[in-house]
XYZ file of C-alpha atoms in Angstrom:
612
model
C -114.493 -16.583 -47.909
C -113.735 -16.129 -51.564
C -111.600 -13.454 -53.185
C -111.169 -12.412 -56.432
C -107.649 -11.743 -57.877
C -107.388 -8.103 -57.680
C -108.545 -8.444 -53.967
C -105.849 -10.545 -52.742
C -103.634 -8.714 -55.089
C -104.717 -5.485 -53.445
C -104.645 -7.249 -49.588
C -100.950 -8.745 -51.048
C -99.845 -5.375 -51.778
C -100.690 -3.786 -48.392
C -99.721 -6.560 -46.462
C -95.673 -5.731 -47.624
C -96.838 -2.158 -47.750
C -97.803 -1.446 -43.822
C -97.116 2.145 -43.703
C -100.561 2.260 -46.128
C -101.050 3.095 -50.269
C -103.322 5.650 -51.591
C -106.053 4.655 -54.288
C -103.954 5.872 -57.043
C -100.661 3.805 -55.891
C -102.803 0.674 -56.304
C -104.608 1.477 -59.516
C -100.989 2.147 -60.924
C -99.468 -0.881 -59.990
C -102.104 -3.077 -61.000
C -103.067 -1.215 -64.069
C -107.049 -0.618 -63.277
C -108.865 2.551 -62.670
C -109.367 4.525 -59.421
C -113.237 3.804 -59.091
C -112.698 0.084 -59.833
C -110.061 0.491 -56.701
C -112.810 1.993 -54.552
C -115.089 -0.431 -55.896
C -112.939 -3.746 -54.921
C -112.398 -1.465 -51.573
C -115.943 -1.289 -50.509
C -116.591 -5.199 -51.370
C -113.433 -5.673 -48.852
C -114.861 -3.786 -45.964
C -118.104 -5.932 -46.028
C -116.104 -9.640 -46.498
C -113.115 -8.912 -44.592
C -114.479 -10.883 -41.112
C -110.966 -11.951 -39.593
C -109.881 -10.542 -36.014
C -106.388 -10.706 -36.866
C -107.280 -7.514 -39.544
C -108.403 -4.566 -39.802
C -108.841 -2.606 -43.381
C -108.839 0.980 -42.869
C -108.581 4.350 -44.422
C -106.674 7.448 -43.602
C -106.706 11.100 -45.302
C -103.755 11.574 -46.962
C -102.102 8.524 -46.355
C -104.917 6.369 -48.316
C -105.577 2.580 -47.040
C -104.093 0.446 -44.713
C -104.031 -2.877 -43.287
C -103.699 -3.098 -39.297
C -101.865 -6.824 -38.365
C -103.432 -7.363 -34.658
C -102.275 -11.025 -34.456
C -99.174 -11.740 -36.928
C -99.671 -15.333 -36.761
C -103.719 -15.571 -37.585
C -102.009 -12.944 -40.341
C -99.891 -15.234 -40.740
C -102.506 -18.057 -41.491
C -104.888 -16.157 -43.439
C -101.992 -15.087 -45.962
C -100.966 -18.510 -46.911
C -104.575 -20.391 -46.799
C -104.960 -16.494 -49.422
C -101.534 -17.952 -51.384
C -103.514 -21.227 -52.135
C -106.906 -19.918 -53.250
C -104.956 -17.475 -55.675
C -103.747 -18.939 -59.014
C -101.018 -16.083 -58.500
C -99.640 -18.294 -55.317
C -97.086 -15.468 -54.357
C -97.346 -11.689 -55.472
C -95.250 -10.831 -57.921
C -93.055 -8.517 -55.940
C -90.230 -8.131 -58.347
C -92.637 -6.327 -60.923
C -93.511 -4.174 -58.467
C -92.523 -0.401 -58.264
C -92.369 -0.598 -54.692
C -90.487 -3.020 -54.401
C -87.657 -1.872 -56.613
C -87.952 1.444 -54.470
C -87.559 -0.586 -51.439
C -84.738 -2.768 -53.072
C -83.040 0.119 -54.066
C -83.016 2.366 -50.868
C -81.718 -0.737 -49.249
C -78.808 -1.167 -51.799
C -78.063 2.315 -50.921
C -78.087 2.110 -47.703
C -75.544 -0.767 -47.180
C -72.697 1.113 -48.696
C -70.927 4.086 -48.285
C -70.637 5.419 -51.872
C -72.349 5.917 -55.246
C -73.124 2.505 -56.889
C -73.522 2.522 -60.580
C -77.305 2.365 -61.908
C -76.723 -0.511 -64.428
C -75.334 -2.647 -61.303
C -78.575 -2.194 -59.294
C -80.794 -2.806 -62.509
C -78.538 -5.783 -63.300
C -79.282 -7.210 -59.959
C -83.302 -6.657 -60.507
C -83.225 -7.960 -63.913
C -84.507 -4.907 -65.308
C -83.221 -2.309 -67.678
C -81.707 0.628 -66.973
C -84.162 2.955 -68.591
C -86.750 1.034 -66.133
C -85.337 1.433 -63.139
C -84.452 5.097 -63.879
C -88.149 5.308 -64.079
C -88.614 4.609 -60.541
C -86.208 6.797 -58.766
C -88.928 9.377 -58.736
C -90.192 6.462 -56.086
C -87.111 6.544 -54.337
C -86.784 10.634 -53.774
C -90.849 10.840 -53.077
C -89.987 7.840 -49.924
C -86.603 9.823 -49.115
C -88.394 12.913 -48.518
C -89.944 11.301 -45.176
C -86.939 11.157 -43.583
C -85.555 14.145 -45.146
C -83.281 12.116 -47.172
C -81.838 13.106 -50.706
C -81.450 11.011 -53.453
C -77.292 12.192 -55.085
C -77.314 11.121 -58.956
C -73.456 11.345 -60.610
C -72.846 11.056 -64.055
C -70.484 7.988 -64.588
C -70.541 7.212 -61.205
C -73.893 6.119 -60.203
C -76.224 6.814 -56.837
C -76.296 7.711 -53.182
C -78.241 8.835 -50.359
C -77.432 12.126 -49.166
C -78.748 13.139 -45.336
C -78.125 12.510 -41.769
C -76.486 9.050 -40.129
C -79.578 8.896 -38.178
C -82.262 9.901 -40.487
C -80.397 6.998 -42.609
C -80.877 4.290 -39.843
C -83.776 4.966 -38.913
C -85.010 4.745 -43.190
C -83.195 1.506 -43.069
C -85.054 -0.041 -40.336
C -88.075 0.433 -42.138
C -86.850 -0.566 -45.290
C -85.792 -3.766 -43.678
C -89.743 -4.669 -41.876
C -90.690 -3.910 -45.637
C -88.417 -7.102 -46.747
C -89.063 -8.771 -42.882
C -92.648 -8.525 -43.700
C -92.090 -10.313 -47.468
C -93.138 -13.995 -47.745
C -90.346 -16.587 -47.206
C -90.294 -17.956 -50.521
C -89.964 -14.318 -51.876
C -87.249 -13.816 -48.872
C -85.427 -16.207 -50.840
C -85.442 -14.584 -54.430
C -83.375 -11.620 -52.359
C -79.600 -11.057 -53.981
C -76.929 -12.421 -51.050
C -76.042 -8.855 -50.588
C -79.156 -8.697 -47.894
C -79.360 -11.539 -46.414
C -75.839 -11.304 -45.545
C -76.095 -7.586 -44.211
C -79.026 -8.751 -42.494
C -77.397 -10.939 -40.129
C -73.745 -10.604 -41.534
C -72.914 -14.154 -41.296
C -73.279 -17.974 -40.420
C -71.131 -17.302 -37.067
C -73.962 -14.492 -35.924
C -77.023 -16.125 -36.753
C -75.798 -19.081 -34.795
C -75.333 -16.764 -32.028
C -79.111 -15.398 -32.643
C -80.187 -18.790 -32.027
C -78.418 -19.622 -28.962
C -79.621 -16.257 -27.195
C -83.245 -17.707 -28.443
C -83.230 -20.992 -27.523
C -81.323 -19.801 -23.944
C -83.859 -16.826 -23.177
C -86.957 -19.699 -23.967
C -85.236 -22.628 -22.087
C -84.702 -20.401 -18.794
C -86.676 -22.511 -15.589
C -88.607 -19.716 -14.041
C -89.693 -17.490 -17.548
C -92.336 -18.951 -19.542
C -93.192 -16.418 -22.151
C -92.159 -16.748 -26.045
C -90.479 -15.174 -28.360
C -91.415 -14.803 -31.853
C -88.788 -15.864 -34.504
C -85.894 -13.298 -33.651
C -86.298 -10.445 -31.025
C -86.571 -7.468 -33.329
C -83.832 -5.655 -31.460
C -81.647 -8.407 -31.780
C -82.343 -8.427 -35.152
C -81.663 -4.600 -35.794
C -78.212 -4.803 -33.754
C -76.503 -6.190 -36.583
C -78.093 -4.219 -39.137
C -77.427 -0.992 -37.867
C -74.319 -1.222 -36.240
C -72.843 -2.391 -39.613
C -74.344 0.734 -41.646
C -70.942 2.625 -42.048
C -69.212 -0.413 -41.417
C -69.837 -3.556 -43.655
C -67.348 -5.751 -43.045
C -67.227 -4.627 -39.704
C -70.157 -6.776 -37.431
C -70.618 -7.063 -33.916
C -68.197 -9.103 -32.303
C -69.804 -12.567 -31.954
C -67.770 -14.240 -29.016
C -68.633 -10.822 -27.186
C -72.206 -11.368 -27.536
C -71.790 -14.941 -26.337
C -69.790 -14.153 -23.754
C -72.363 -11.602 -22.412
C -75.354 -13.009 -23.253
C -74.876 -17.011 -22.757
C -72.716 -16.621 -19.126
C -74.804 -17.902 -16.213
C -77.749 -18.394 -18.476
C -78.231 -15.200 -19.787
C -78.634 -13.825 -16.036
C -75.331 -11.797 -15.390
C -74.911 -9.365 -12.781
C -79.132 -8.934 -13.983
C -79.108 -6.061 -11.147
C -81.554 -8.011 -9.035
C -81.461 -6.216 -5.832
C -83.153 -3.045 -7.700
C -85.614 -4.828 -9.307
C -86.817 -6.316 -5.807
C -86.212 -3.276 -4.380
C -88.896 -1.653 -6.627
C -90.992 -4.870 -6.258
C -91.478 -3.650 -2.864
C -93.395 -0.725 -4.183
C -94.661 -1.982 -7.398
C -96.727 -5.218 -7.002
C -95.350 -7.858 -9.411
C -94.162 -11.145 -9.032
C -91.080 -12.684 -9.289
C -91.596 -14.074 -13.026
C -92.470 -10.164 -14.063
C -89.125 -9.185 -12.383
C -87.223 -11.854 -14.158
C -88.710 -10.879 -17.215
C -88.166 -7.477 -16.626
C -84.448 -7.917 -15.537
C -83.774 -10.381 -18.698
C -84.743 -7.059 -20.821
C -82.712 -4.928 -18.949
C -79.498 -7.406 -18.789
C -80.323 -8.010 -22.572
C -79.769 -3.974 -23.573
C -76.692 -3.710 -20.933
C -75.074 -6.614 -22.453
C -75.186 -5.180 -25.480
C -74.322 -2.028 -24.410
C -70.800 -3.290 -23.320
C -70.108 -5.049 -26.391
C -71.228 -1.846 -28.364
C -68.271 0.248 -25.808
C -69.908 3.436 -25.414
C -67.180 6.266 -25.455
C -66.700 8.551 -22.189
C -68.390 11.156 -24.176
C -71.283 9.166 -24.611
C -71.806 8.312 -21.358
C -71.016 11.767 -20.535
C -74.153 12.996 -22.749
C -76.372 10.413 -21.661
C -75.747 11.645 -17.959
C -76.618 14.922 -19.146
C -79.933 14.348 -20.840
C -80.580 12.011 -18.312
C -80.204 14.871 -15.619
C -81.811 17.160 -17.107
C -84.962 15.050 -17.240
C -84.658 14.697 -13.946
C -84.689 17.930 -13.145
C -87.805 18.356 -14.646
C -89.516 15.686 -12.625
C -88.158 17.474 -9.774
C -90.146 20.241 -10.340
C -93.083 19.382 -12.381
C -94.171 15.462 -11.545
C -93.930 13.476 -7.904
C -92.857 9.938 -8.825
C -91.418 9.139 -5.021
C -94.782 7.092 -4.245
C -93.493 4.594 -7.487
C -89.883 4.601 -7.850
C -87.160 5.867 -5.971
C -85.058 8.850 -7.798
C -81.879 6.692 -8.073
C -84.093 3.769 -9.519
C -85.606 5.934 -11.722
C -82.174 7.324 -12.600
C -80.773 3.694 -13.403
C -83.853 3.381 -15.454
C -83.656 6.071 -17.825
C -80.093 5.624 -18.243
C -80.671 2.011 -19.105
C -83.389 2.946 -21.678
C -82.161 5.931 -23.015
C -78.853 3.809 -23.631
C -81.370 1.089 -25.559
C -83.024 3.746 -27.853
C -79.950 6.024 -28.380
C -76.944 3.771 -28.908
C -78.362 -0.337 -29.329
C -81.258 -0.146 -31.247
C -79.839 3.097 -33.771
C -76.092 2.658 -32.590
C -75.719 6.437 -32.356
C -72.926 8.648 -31.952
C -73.917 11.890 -30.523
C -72.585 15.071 -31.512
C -72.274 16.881 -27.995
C -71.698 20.510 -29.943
C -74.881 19.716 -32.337
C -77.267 19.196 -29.365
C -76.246 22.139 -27.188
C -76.555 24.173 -30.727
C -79.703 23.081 -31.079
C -80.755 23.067 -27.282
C -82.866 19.773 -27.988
C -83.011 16.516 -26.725
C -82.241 13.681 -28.880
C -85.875 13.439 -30.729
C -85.447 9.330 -29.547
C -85.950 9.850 -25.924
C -89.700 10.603 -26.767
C -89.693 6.436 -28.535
C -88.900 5.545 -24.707
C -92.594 5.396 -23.387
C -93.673 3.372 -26.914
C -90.740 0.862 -26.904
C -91.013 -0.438 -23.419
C -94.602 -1.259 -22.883
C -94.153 -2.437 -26.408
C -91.241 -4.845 -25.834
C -92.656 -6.036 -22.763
C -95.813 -7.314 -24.551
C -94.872 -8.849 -27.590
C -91.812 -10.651 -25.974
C -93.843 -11.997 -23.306
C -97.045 -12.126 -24.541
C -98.714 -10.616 -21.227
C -99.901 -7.845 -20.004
C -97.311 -6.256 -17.741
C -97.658 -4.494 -13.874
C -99.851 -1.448 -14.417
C -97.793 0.101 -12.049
C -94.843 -0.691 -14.904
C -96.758 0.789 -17.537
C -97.367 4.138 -15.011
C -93.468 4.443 -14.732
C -93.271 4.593 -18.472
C -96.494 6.990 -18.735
C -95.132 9.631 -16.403
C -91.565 9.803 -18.436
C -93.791 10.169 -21.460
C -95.885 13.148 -19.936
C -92.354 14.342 -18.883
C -91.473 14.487 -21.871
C -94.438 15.864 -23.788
C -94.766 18.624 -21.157
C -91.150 19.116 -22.262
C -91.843 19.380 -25.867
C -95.013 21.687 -26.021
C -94.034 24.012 -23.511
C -91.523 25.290 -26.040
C -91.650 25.404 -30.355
C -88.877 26.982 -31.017
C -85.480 27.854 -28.783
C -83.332 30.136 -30.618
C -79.871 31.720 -29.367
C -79.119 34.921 -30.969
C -76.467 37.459 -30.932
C -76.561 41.549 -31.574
C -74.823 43.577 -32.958
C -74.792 47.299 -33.121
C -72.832 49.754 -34.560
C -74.114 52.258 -32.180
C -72.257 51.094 -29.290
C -73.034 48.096 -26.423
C -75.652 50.165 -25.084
C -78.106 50.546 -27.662
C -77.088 46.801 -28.309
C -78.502 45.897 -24.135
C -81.727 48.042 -25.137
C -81.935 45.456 -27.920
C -81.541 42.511 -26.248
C -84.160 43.547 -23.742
C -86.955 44.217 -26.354
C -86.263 41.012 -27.824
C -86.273 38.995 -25.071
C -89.484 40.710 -23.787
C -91.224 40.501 -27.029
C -90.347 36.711 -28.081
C -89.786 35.042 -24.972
C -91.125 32.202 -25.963
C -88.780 31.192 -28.422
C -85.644 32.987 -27.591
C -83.739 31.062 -25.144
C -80.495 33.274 -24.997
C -79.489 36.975 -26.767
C -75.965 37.893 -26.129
C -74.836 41.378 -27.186
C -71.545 41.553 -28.951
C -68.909 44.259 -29.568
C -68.821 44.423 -33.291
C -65.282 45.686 -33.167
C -64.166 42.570 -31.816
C -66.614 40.328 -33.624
C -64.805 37.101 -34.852
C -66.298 33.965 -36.818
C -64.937 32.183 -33.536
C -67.438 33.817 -31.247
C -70.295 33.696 -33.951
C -70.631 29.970 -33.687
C -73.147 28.524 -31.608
C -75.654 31.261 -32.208
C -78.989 30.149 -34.795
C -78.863 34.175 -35.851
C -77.674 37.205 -35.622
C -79.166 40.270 -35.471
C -77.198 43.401 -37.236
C -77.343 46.623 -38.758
C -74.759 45.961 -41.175
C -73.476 42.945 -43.465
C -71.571 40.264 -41.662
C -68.692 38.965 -43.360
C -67.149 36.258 -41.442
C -70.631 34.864 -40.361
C -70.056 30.875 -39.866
C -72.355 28.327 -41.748
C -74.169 26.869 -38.304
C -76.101 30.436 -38.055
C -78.006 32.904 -40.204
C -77.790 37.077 -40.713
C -81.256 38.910 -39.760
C -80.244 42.372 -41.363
C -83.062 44.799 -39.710
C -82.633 46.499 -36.261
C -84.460 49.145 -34.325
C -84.825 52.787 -34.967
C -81.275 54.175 -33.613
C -81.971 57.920 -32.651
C -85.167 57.985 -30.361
C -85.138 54.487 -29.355
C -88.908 54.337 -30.329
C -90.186 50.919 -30.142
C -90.508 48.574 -33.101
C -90.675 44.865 -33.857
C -87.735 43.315 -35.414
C -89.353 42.511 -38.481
C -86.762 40.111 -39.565
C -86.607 37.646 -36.616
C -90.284 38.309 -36.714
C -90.957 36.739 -39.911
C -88.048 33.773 -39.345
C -90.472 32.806 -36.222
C -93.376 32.705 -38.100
C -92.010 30.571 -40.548
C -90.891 28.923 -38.356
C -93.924 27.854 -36.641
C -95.834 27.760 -39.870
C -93.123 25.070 -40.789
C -93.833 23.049 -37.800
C -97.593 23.228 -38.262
C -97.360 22.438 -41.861
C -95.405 19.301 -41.054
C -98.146 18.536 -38.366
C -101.076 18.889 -40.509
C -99.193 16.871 -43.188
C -99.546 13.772 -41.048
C -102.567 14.437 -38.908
C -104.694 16.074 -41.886
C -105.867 18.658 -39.390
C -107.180 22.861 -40.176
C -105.238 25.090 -38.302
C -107.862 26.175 -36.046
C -108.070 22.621 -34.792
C -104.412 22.401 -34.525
C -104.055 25.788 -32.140
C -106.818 24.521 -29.702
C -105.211 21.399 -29.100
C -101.917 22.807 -28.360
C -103.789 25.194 -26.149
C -105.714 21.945 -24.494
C -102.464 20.298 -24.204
C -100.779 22.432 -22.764
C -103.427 23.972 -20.297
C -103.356 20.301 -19.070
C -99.656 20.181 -18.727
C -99.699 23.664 -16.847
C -101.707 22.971 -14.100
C -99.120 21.034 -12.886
C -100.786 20.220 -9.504
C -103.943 19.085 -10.343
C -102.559 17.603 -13.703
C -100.560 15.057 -11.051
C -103.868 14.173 -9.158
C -105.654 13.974 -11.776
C -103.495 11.850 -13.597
C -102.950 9.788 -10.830
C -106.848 9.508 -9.950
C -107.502 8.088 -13.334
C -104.706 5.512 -13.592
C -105.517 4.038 -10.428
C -109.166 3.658 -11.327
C -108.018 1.956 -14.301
C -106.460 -0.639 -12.491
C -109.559 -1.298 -10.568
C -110.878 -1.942 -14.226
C -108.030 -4.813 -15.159
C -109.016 -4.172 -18.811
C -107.696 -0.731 -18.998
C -104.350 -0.958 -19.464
C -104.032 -3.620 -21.834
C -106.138 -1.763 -23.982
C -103.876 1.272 -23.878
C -100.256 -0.824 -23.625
C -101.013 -3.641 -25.939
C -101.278 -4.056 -29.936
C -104.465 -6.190 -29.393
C -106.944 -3.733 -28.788
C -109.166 -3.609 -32.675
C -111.710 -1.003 -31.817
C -110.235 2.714 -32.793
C -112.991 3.915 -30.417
C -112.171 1.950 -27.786
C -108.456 2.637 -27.668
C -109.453 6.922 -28.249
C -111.953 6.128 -25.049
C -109.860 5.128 -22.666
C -106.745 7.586 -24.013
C -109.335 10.252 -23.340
C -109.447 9.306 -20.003
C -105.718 8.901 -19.249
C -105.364 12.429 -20.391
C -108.890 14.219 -20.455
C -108.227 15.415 -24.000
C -111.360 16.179 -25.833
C -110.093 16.474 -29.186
C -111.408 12.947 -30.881
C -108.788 13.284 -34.175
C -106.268 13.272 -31.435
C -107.163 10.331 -29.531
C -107.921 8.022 -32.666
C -104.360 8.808 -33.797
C -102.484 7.797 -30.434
C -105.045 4.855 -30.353
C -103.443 4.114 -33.993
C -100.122 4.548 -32.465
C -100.448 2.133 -29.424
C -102.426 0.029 -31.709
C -99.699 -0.337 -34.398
C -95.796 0.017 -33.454
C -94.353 0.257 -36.816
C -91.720 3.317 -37.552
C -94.431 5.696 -39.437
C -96.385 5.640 -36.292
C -93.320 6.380 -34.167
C -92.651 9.027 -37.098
C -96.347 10.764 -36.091
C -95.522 10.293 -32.672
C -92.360 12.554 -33.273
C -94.186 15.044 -35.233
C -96.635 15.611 -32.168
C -93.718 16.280 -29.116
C -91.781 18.302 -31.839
C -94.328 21.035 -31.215
């Protein structure tokens, strides 16, 4: 099939571009109008016959293009390269891509770095690159980022360590997903970041070639496992110079052919209730070894472990009483499971360093945990290029519908403190009317004596609730000035906290709707439907159970949910429906999107849904 130049221009641009561009994005980069955009779009949709793509459209997020098979992608790129008399796009002129260069610039140090350096380093001038920071704060805003400008001192990226790695792993599939030759015109500064040096891309390919060459696995791995790839890159944010160790990562990974210590008497031990074979174990186990090995060399803290034991408790507490899991795992398998896994999302992959003060502030779980479900059935595909044990893929399901019951059985969980200067009783009669009134999202309301009030006992609360101005309030926690009427103790709403909830929640469902494009109306029966499901917690566990075994019967099912391969939307929504007997069809296409594509502004979606 023939394509004009603005056509493989435009299927150029979105290739690099796979969290989508809207119709205006492309007309501005290539300097045509919207309707001749729409026009070249609805030629595409007819000629585009290839079952490694899929061109589709999304409100508010414009058009993307869905890779199902990277390497037919692959193909039909480069056979694209040779009909065009443009053989590569011209990145470099691109807005984008000097957004995406310089986010990544930003990223790899620790400071401001002068303007005229960056534009230096794109060939451009200063005035032009200016232009495009409007780029850069529009991108940051996703991952509520802030772009710092300093006069005589340059740039840098204000926000959280985490929001920050997370931006910079995808910022770096943006350059992964660049063609080679255009890898090449990169500035050293990335490609040495990237994998820091000669000594740990050497070590890269021995774990490859080692992991391949092993006797009783025959799967394969394509170019670099991706969290190999993101070790380096991410454990080096803060700390340059400072790379993994590389005779550590030998040491652990290369020993006994990759198999140390792989924990094998578990994994048989569960084949005795899961049915796999030995191959799927081995596979299995060389994950698991894979993220424990790195784990060591990584040397999580005593605190660390500490918090992971926590979270990891606390889930299962919650299996305890909500989900039966005995007839699958045992709970000490299940417990050396989710520590393994929350260890891979929480400290290899992002190389975090919890705050233990910040999460019991907040009273969340690390918003990670919910990536657990995604990154395991996802892993276990692409590196082996099979479709895993259903009863595998169950495990993973019933920590994600942990989870989500988790998440929607709760918006908000504030911890407030009164105070009254009309004495600790009127303060109790307080507390009760609160907590009666907005259970939902009050998790704790302490009353204080304001004579004895002190900044130190303020912290840890998200408000405080007071007659009077607070002086010594701390900065973790915000004044509601508004109490109840004092003489007859008459009944009223505390108008304050009353309006901080509904913002609240208006907040949440305006960041919802943002990525799902969704009314509010639909938005409120869906939590409703969700959590109706979730509630009826014994039937929900038949239920569920009833329909995953049937899929088994059907051998198709679970690929079709577990596996990037699946190209029909509707048949991905059909089958979710099932899993979950959801009615809502927006719903299920988006979650078919999700397990269709596992790039990070799917994940990113994913997040926005448990956050509610």
């Amino acid at each position: 099939m023939n394509y004009n130049d603005l056509q493989i221009k435009i299927l150029q641009f979105l290739r690099i571009h796979p969290t989508g561009a809207t119709g205006k994005e492309l007309a501005r980069s290539f300097g045509v109008s919207l309707n001749t955009i729409r026009r070249e779009f609805s030629v595409l949709y007819d000629i585009l016959n290839e079952d490694s793509l899929e061109l589709i459209s999304r409100p508010s997020i414009g058009y993307q293009l869905v890779i199902l098979d990277e390497e037919a992608a692959r193909t039909f790129f480069q056979n694209l390269n040779v009909q065009s008399n443009n053989p590569l796009f011209d990145n470099n002129k691109s807005h984008n891509y000097k957004m995406n260069y310089i986010i990544r610039k930003l990223l790899t140090k620790n400071d401001y770095v002068p303007l005229i350096k960056i534009a230096n380093e794109l060939n451009y001038s200063e005035s032009s690159v200016r232009r495009d920071l409007k780029l850069v704060e529009k991108e940051l805003k996703h991952y509520s980022l802030t772009l710092k400008q300093r006069k005589n001192y340059g740039l840098y990226i204000e926000g959280s360590e985490l929001n920050k790695r997370i931006c910079l792993i995808s910022q770096h599939k943006f350059f992964v997903n660049l063609p080679k030759e255009q890898q090449k015109l990169e500035p050293d500064f990335w490609s040495t970041f990237a994998m820091g040096d000669a000594k740990i891309r050497d070590c890269m390919i021995k774990i490859r070639k080692q992991l391949i060459g092993h006797p009783k696995l025959t799967f394969k791995l394509i170019n670099f496992p991706i969290v190999f790839n993101y070790i380096p890159i991410i454990h080096s944010r803060h700390k340059y110079t400072k790379l993994i160790h590389v005779e550590a990562i030998q040491k652990t990974f290369l020993k006994n052919g990759g198999l140390i210590d792989i924990s094998r008497e578990l994994l048989l031990s569960i084949s005795d209730v899961i049915d796999i074979n030995e191959e799927e174990i081995l596979a299995f186990a060389m994950i698991l070894q894979a993220y424990r090995s790195v784990t060591d060399v990584l040397q999580l803290t005593n605190t660390e472990r500490e918090f992971m034991r926590n979270v990891t408790q606390g889930l299962l507490d919650e299996v305890d009483q909500t989900i039966y899991i005995s007839d699958i795992i045992t709970s000490s398998e299940f417990d050396d499971l989710i520590c393994i896994l929350y260890g891979v999302m929480n400290k290899i992959i992002y190389s975090i360093e919890p705050d233990l003060e910040e999460y019991r502030t907040l009273n969340k779980v690390s918003p990670l945990i919910e990536d657990l479900c995604l990154a395991c059935a996802n892993y276990l595909e692409i590196y082996f290029h099979r479709t895993v044990s259903y009863k595998i893929c169950l495990s993973f399901y019933y920590l994600f519908a942990i989870i989500l019951k988790r998440k929607l059985t709760k918006l908000l969980d504030l911890k407030l403190a009164v105070l009254s200067t009309y004495g600790m009783q009127y303060g109790i009669y307080c507390k009760n009317t609160i907590q009666e009134e907005y259970f939902e999202y009050v998790s704790d309301v302490e009353v204080l004596e304001y004579s004895q009030v002190t900044e130190e006992k303020l912290k840890g609360f998200d408000y405080i609730v007071s007659d009077v101005r607070i002086s010594m309030l701390p900065k973790t926690c915000k004044p509601i000035y508004c109490f109840l009427e004092s003489q007859s103790y008459q009944y009223r709403r505390v108008k304050g906290l009353e309006d901080i909830i509904d913002s609240s929640l208006e907040e949440i469902k305006s960041q919802y709707m943002y990525f799902y494009n969704l009314e509010s109306d639909d938005l409120d029966s869906i939590i409703s439907e969700i959590r109706g499901l979730l509630n009826a917690e014994d039937s929900f566990d038949n239920k569920i159970k009833r329909r995953l075994h049937f899929g088994c019967e059907q051998n198709h099912a679970f690929t079709l949910y577990f596996s990037c391969s699946s190209s029909k939307i509707e048949t991905g929504a059909y089958f979710f429906k099932l899993l979950n007997g959801l009615e809502n069809t927006k719903v299920q296409q988006i979650v078919c999107v999700i397990y269709n594509r596992f790039d990070y502004k799917a994940i990113n979606v994913l997040n926005k849904l448990l956050s509610l």
